[in-house]
Amino acid sequence: MSPPPPEAQRVTVLQVSALVDHVAVVERSLLRQLVGDEVAGSKRCSLEELRQILATVGEFQSKAGGSASNVGRALAAGFGTPVQVVGTRGSDEWGSLYSSSMRRAGVSTQRMRVLQEGSTGRSAILTCDAERTMRTYMDPRVTTCAGDLTEDDFTGCAWVFLSSYSLYSEGLLQRAVELAKEAGAKVVLDLASYEIVRSYHKQLQEVLEGGGIHFCICNEDEAQMLVRCSEAAAVAATALAVGASDSGSADDDPTAAAGYPPESTLPAAVLGLLLRHCQGAVVTRGVLGCVAASRDVEGLVAVPAVPGVAVVDTTGAGDHFTAGFMYGLTSGLPLERCCEVACLAGASAVRVVGAELSQSEWQWFHTRLHGDLAGDVVQDSSAAEVAQELLGCYALITRLGRGAVYFGSARLAQSSPYWQRAIRLAERVAILLGSPVWTGGGPGMMRAASEGGLRAGVPVGGIRISREAGTNVLTMEDYLSAGAAFTCKYLPARKVALTDAGARQRPDQRTAYLFLPGGLGTMDELFSILTLLQLGKLGTALPVPLLVVNWDGFYDGLLQLLKEFDQTGALKAAEVRQVMVARTNDEVLEYLASFYDLPAPEPESDEWLEEVGEDGPRTADSASAGPGEPNGRPPELSELEERLEELAGEEIAAAAASAADGRLDRKGPVAAVSAAAASNSGPSSRHRSRRTSGLGTPVVSAHAVSAEDVLHGLGPGSLIGGGVAGRK
C-alpha cells in the first residue's frame, strides 16, 4: 500500500545546504588572534580551520543555521505558521542536530535529503561588540542541485521562501521558482548579499523578469548593487542600440534609459525597478527601519525601526525581519502593518546572541506587538502551553498525514458489543481509503479503531489527553508505536488537532470524521465540528465526510434531539445535510466509496456478521427467538412491519413530490404506523432493535442517509433507488 500523500504546508523554505551555527561571544583581542584584521563579514574556511577556531573560543552554542532555516524556524516557533524545509544535509551528527533543531521549532524536515557521503555545513559565528564575524565550512558534495527538486517539494504549499544564495547552485533558483509557480505558490525572494547580486546579476535579472517572484526583500547594500548593475546593463544596451541604429545622442542619460530619475533616492530607485517584475518589494535600512512599495498601494510606505532596543548580536536579525514580513503577507495584513511586524521581529533578534529566540523573547515580541495585556497573558497563563501543544500536534499530523478520524467512548472496551465492529470498521475504511487512522489515543472505541488501522497497515496516530473520562490512569495504554502519539494537557488543543487531522487540504486527500458510540466527550467533539460546519469555519473549502455510526439505534436519541431543534426553529435541517447516519459498517463503506468515487467494497461476509452480531441473516434477536415468535419478535409487531414496508413506497413517492417545495411532509402513513409499532413493541431495552432505525423509522434499504432527511421524517435507510450520491 502506498503511503499517504505529503501534508500541505503553508510555507516551504529552501535551504540549499543544511548549516549548523556555532555561536560564541569573544573579546576583541581573541577575535584579532583568530581572524586577524578581517573582522566582520563572512568568509569560507576549511574544516580544520573551523575546528581550530572552535577549540580556541571555548564555550559556544550550536543551533540550526542558514538564512532559509532561520526564516522557517521563526515562522513556525514565533508565529505558529506551518512550515517545511527542503534541502540537503549530511548523515553525520551535525546533520542530525540540524534536523532535530528544526523539528523542535515546529518545522517539518520530511523533504530534507540525507546524503551518506560528505559533511553537513558548519559556521563559526564570533560576536564581539554587537558585530559578527563568520567563518564557514561547506562541503561541496552536500548541496542541493536543480535536478534534486521535484514537484512534491512544493505541492500543497501556499508560499515559498527562497534566498539568492541558491544561485551558487547552477539553475537551482530558476528551477525552484518554476516548480513553485506550477504549484500555485507565491514566492518571496531575499537578495541575500551584495556579492551575490554583483556576481549573479544576469541570472537574478532573468529570474525577476520571469514574473515568478511575488515579493522581493533586500537591504541597502544589495539594493545599491542591484541599481548599479541595472544601470550598467542599461548603458550597455543603450550604447548597443545607438551603434546599431546610428541614432540617438551621446548625451542621453543612461539612468533615464534605465527608468530612474536622476534625483531618486536609493530605496525609491530599487523599488521602482523591482515593481516592474514583482507585486511588491521592501528595502531594510537598519536603524532607519524599512521602506516598502506594492502595486496595490499608492506611493512608498516607510516604517521606522523600533526605538530603545540594545543591540547584542545582529545574527539572524534580517531573517527574523523576513519571517515577520512573510507572516504579515500570509495573513493578508496591510503593507504598513507587515513592515511594523517585520521591524519588531528584527528588533527581537538583535537583543539575543544567535539566530534563535527563546520563549521569553517571543513573549517580549508579542507584548510589543499586541500590547502589554497580551504579553501578560502569554507569560502568566496557559496560553503559551496551549500554543506549544498545538505545534506538537500539528507536527505529528504533518508527519503521519491527515486521514479518517474516529471519535468514541473510552469506556466501551472489549466487553462492549461494539468492540469488534469498531475494529472491523476501521480496518475496512483504512483499506478503502488508504489513509491514516486518527483517534484520541485512549482506551475503548479509540483503541478499537486504532487496532483496525494497524491491521490494515496504514499509519495510526493518537492525540491523547492526560486522563480520559471514566478512567483512573494518567497515561493511556501504549498500543501505538513510538512517536505516533502526542499527549495534551489541555482539551482545546486536542479538539483542534483532531479536527485538523480530518480537514482535507487537497482533493486527492481522503479523510473522514466517524462518530462511534460515545458519551459526553464524543458529543462535545461532534457538536464542535457541527458548529464549525454550520459557520463554514472547518478550515478547508473541501467537503469532508461526517458519519454518525448508529449501531443498534445508539444515536436515535441524538437524532430525536436534532429533530426537536428543527421543529422549534433552533436549527434548520439543511444545516446537518453533511451529516450522514449509517446503521451498519457496510453502509459506512458504501457511502465513503461513493463520496470518493472508489469501487464499492464487497459487503461483510455472513460468517462475520453471525459471529459479531451485525445486521445479517442471523442476529442476536433471531438466535434467541422463542416458540411462536418468528425471529424472536411478537407476531403483531411483525405484521405492523409488513404494513410499514407496504406503505413505505407511497410515502417516499409523496416525499419526493413535496421535496420540490423545499419541505418534506412529516405526517405520512409510515410515520403513523411507526407510532403504532412503537406502542406495541413492549418494554424498551437499552438499545433498540436493529430492525428499526433513527426516530423509529423502519428499514427499507441499506444506505446511509443525511441527517437532514432523518429530521424530515425519512429516516436512515428510506432512500431507495441508486443509493447515495458522491459528493467529492
PDB file of N, CA, C and O in Angstrom, residues 209-243:
ATOM      1  N   GLU A 209      12.613  38.908 -14.145  1.00  0.00           N
ATOM      2  CA  GLU A 209      11.846  39.195 -15.356  1.00  0.00           C
ATOM      3  C   GLU A 209      10.894  38.062 -15.705  1.00  0.00           C
ATOM      4  O   GLU A 209       9.946  38.261 -16.467  1.00  0.00           O
ATOM      5  N   GLY A 210      11.141  36.873 -15.141  1.00  0.00           N
ATOM      6  CA  GLY A 210      10.259  35.739 -15.407  1.00  0.00           C
ATOM      7  C   GLY A 210       8.885  35.880 -14.781  1.00  0.00           C
ATOM      8  O   GLY A 210       7.956  35.141 -15.125  1.00  0.00           O
ATOM      9  N   GLY A 211       8.735  36.832 -13.852  1.00  0.00           N
ATOM     10  CA  GLY A 211       7.428  37.098 -13.264  1.00  0.00           C
ATOM     11  C   GLY A 211       6.996  36.124 -12.186  1.00  0.00           C
ATOM     12  O   GLY A 211       5.840  36.161 -11.761  1.00  0.00           O
ATOM     13  N   GLY A 212       7.916  35.280 -11.722  1.00  0.00           N
ATOM     14  CA  GLY A 212       7.539  34.291 -10.719  1.00  0.00           C
ATOM     15  C   GLY A 212       7.761  34.730  -9.289  1.00  0.00           C
ATOM     16  O   GLY A 212       7.483  33.971  -8.359  1.00  0.00           O
ATOM     17  N   ILE A 213       8.289  35.961  -9.087  1.00  0.00           N
ATOM     18  CA  ILE A 213       8.564  36.453  -7.734  1.00  0.00           C
ATOM     19  C   ILE A 213       7.426  37.369  -7.296  1.00  0.00           C
ATOM     20  O   ILE A 213       7.148  38.380  -7.943  1.00  0.00           O
ATOM     21  N   HIS A 214       6.781  37.029  -6.199  1.00  0.00           N
ATOM     22  CA  HIS A 214       5.675  37.844  -5.698  1.00  0.00           C
ATOM     23  C   HIS A 214       6.196  39.048  -4.915  1.00  0.00           C
ATOM     24  O   HIS A 214       5.710  40.168  -5.104  1.00  0.00           O
ATOM     25  N   PHE A 215       7.160  38.811  -4.031  1.00  0.00           N
ATOM     26  CA  PHE A 215       7.709  39.891  -3.214  1.00  0.00           C
ATOM     27  C   PHE A 215       9.213  39.703  -3.095  1.00  0.00           C
ATOM     28  O   PHE A 215       9.694  38.572  -2.967  1.00  0.00           O
ATOM     29  N   CYS A 216       9.949  40.812  -3.144  1.00  0.00           N
ATOM     30  CA  CYS A 216      11.412  40.771  -3.051  1.00  0.00           C
ATOM     31  C   CYS A 216      11.863  41.586  -1.836  1.00  0.00           C
ATOM     32  O   CYS A 216      11.340  42.675  -1.581  1.00  0.00           O
ATOM     33  N   ILE A 217      12.843  41.033  -1.097  1.00  0.00           N
ATOM     34  CA  ILE A 217      13.365  41.689   0.100  1.00  0.00           C
ATOM     35  C   ILE A 217      14.873  41.879  -0.054  1.00  0.00           C
ATOM     36  O   ILE A 217      15.584  40.954  -0.477  1.00  0.00           O
ATOM     37  N   CYS A 218      15.362  43.063   0.295  1.00  0.00           N
ATOM     38  CA  CYS A 218      16.802  43.317   0.201  1.00  0.00           C
ATOM     39  C   CYS A 218      17.188  44.394   1.208  1.00  0.00           C
ATOM     40  O   CYS A 218      16.340  45.153   1.688  1.00  0.00           O
ATOM     41  N   ASN A 219      18.493  44.471   1.532  1.00  0.00           N
ATOM     42  CA  ASN A 219      18.970  45.579   2.359  1.00  0.00           C
ATOM     43  C   ASN A 219      19.555  46.658   1.457  1.00  0.00           C
ATOM     44  O   ASN A 219      19.564  46.518   0.224  1.00  0.00           O
ATOM     45  N   GLU A 220      20.057  47.740   2.039  1.00  0.00           N
ATOM     46  CA  GLU A 220      20.515  48.873   1.225  1.00  0.00           C
ATOM     47  C   GLU A 220      21.738  48.527   0.388  1.00  0.00           C
ATOM     48  O   GLU A 220      21.871  49.009  -0.750  1.00  0.00           O
ATOM     49  N   ASP A 221      22.648  47.703   0.921  1.00  0.00           N
ATOM     50  CA  ASP A 221      23.822  47.307   0.132  1.00  0.00           C
ATOM     51  C   ASP A 221      23.406  46.521  -1.098  1.00  0.00           C
ATOM     52  O   ASP A 221      23.915  46.752  -2.208  1.00  0.00           O
ATOM     53  N   GLU A 222      22.490  45.582  -0.913  1.00  0.00           N
ATOM     54  CA  GLU A 222      22.013  44.783  -2.046  1.00  0.00           C
ATOM     55  C   GLU A 222      21.231  45.646  -3.029  1.00  0.00           C
ATOM     56  O   GLU A 222      21.344  45.484  -4.251  1.00  0.00           O
ATOM     57  N   ALA A 223      20.448  46.591  -2.491  1.00  0.00           N
ATOM     58  CA  ALA A 223      19.679  47.483  -3.353  1.00  0.00           C
ATOM     59  C   ALA A 223      20.598  48.341  -4.217  1.00  0.00           C
ATOM     60  O   ALA A 223      20.370  48.513  -5.417  1.00  0.00           O
ATOM     61  N   GLN A 224      21.635  48.885  -3.584  1.00  0.00           N
ATOM     62  CA  GLN A 224      22.567  49.727  -4.332  1.00  0.00           C
ATOM     63  C   GLN A 224      23.262  48.944  -5.440  1.00  0.00           C
ATOM     64  O   GLN A 224      23.404  49.433  -6.568  1.00  0.00           O
ATOM     65  N   MET A 225      23.672  47.705  -5.134  1.00  0.00           N
ATOM     66  CA  MET A 225      24.335  46.895  -6.141  1.00  0.00           C
ATOM     67  C   MET A 225      23.379  46.535  -7.267  1.00  0.00           C
ATOM     68  O   MET A 225      23.769  46.521  -8.446  1.00  0.00           O
ATOM     69  N   LEU A 226      22.118  46.263  -6.941  1.00  0.00           N
ATOM     70  CA  LEU A 226      21.145  45.931  -7.976  1.00  0.00           C
ATOM     71  C   LEU A 226      20.922  47.112  -8.909  1.00  0.00           C
ATOM     72  O   LEU A 226      20.855  46.954 -10.137  1.00  0.00           O
ATOM     73  N   VAL A 227      20.832  48.327  -8.343  1.00  0.00           N
ATOM     74  CA  VAL A 227      20.642  49.518  -9.167  1.00  0.00           C
ATOM     75  C   VAL A 227      21.856  49.767 -10.050  1.00  0.00           C
ATOM     76  O   VAL A 227      21.733  50.050 -11.247  1.00  0.00           O
ATOM     77  N   ARG A 228      23.050  49.653  -9.464  1.00  0.00           N
ATOM     78  CA  ARG A 228      24.268  49.890 -10.245  1.00  0.00           C
ATOM     79  C   ARG A 228      24.385  48.900 -11.405  1.00  0.00           C
ATOM     80  O   ARG A 228      24.700  49.281 -12.533  1.00  0.00           O
ATOM     81  N   CYS A 229      24.139  47.620 -11.108  1.00  0.00           N
ATOM     82  CA  CYS A 229      24.246  46.616 -12.171  1.00  0.00           C
ATOM     83  C   CYS A 229      23.187  46.838 -13.242  1.00  0.00           C
ATOM     84  O   CYS A 229      23.448  46.666 -14.434  1.00  0.00           O
ATOM     85  N   SER A 230      22.006  47.261 -12.835  1.00  0.00           N
ATOM     86  CA  SER A 230      20.938  47.517 -13.800  1.00  0.00           C
ATOM     87  C   SER A 230      21.246  48.740 -14.643  1.00  0.00           C
ATOM     88  O   SER A 230      20.993  48.765 -15.854  1.00  0.00           O
ATOM     89  N   GLU A 231      21.837  49.768 -14.020  1.00  0.00           N
ATOM     90  CA  GLU A 231      22.224  50.962 -14.771  1.00  0.00           C
ATOM     91  C   GLU A 231      23.321  50.632 -15.768  1.00  0.00           C
ATOM     92  O   GLU A 231      23.295  51.080 -16.919  1.00  0.00           O
ATOM     93  N   ALA A 232      24.290  49.840 -15.336  1.00  0.00           N
ATOM     94  CA  ALA A 232      25.369  49.452 -16.243  1.00  0.00           C
ATOM     95  C   ALA A 232      24.812  48.667 -17.417  1.00  0.00           C
ATOM     96  O   ALA A 232      25.230  48.853 -18.577  1.00  0.00           O
ATOM     97  N   ALA A 233      23.852  47.765 -17.126  1.00  0.00           N
ATOM     98  CA  ALA A 233      23.246  46.993 -18.204  1.00  0.00           C
ATOM     99  C   ALA A 233      22.468  47.896 -19.143  1.00  0.00           C
ATOM    100  O   ALA A 233      22.478  47.711 -20.363  1.00  0.00           O
ATOM    101  N   ALA A 234      21.803  48.919 -18.558  1.00  0.00           N
ATOM    102  CA  ALA A 234      21.045  49.852 -19.386  1.00  0.00           C
ATOM    103  C   ALA A 234      21.959  50.673 -20.276  1.00  0.00           C
ATOM    104  O   ALA A 234      21.655  50.929 -21.444  1.00  0.00           O
ATOM    105  N   VAL A 235      23.100  51.112 -19.732  1.00  0.00           N
ATOM    106  CA  VAL A 235      24.072  51.877 -20.524  1.00  0.00           C
ATOM    107  C   VAL A 235      24.574  51.036 -21.681  1.00  0.00           C
ATOM    108  O   VAL A 235      24.669  51.495 -22.832  1.00  0.00           O
ATOM    109  N   ALA A 236      24.911  49.771 -21.373  1.00  0.00           N
ATOM    110  CA  ALA A 236      25.414  48.892 -22.428  1.00  0.00           C
ATOM    111  C   ALA A 236      24.354  48.668 -23.493  1.00  0.00           C
ATOM    112  O   ALA A 236      24.645  48.672 -24.694  1.00  0.00           O
ATOM    113  N   ALA A 237      23.105  48.486 -23.055  1.00  0.00           N
ATOM    114  CA  ALA A 237      22.031  48.265 -24.016  1.00  0.00           C
ATOM    115  C   ALA A 237      21.790  49.506 -24.863  1.00  0.00           C
ATOM    116  O   ALA A 237      21.562  49.420 -26.071  1.00  0.00           O
ATOM    117  N   THR A 238      21.870  50.684 -24.231  1.00  0.00           N
ATOM    118  CA  THR A 238      21.676  51.930 -24.964  1.00  0.00           C
ATOM    119  C   THR A 238      22.784  52.138 -25.993  1.00  0.00           C
ATOM    120  O   THR A 238      22.537  52.508 -27.148  1.00  0.00           O
ATOM    121  N   ALA A 239      24.017  51.881 -25.566  1.00  0.00           N
ATOM    122  CA  ALA A 239      25.145  52.038 -26.491  1.00  0.00           C
ATOM    123  C   ALA A 239      25.022  51.089 -27.667  1.00  0.00           C
ATOM    124  O   ALA A 239      25.310  51.449 -28.817  1.00  0.00           O
ATOM    125  N   LEU A 240      24.586  49.875 -27.389  1.00  0.00           N
ATOM    126  CA  LEU A 240      24.426  48.901 -28.462  1.00  0.00           C
ATOM    127  C   LEU A 240      23.350  49.346 -29.434  1.00  0.00           C
ATOM    128  O   LEU A 240      23.502  49.256 -30.652  1.00  0.00           O
ATOM    129  N   ALA A 241      22.256  49.882 -28.875  1.00  0.00           N
ATOM    130  CA  ALA A 241      21.168  50.337 -29.737  1.00  0.00           C
ATOM    131  C   ALA A 241      21.589  51.530 -30.576  1.00  0.00           C
ATOM    132  O   ALA A 241      21.259  51.625 -31.758  1.00  0.00           O
ATOM    133  N   VAL A 242      22.341  52.449 -29.978  1.00  0.00           N
ATOM    134  CA  VAL A 242      22.812  53.630 -30.713  1.00  0.00           C
ATOM    135  C   VAL A 242      23.747  53.219 -31.833  1.00  0.00           C
ATOM    136  O   VAL A 242      23.666  53.702 -32.964  1.00  0.00           O
ATOM    137  N   GLY A 243      24.651  52.280 -31.514  1.00  0.00           N
ATOM    138  CA  GLY A 243      25.599  51.833 -32.532  1.00  0.00           C
ATOM    139  C   GLY A 243      24.918  51.122 -33.674  1.00  0.00           C
ATOM    140  O   GLY A 243      25.324  51.246 -34.834  1.00  0.00           O
TER     141      GLY A 243
END
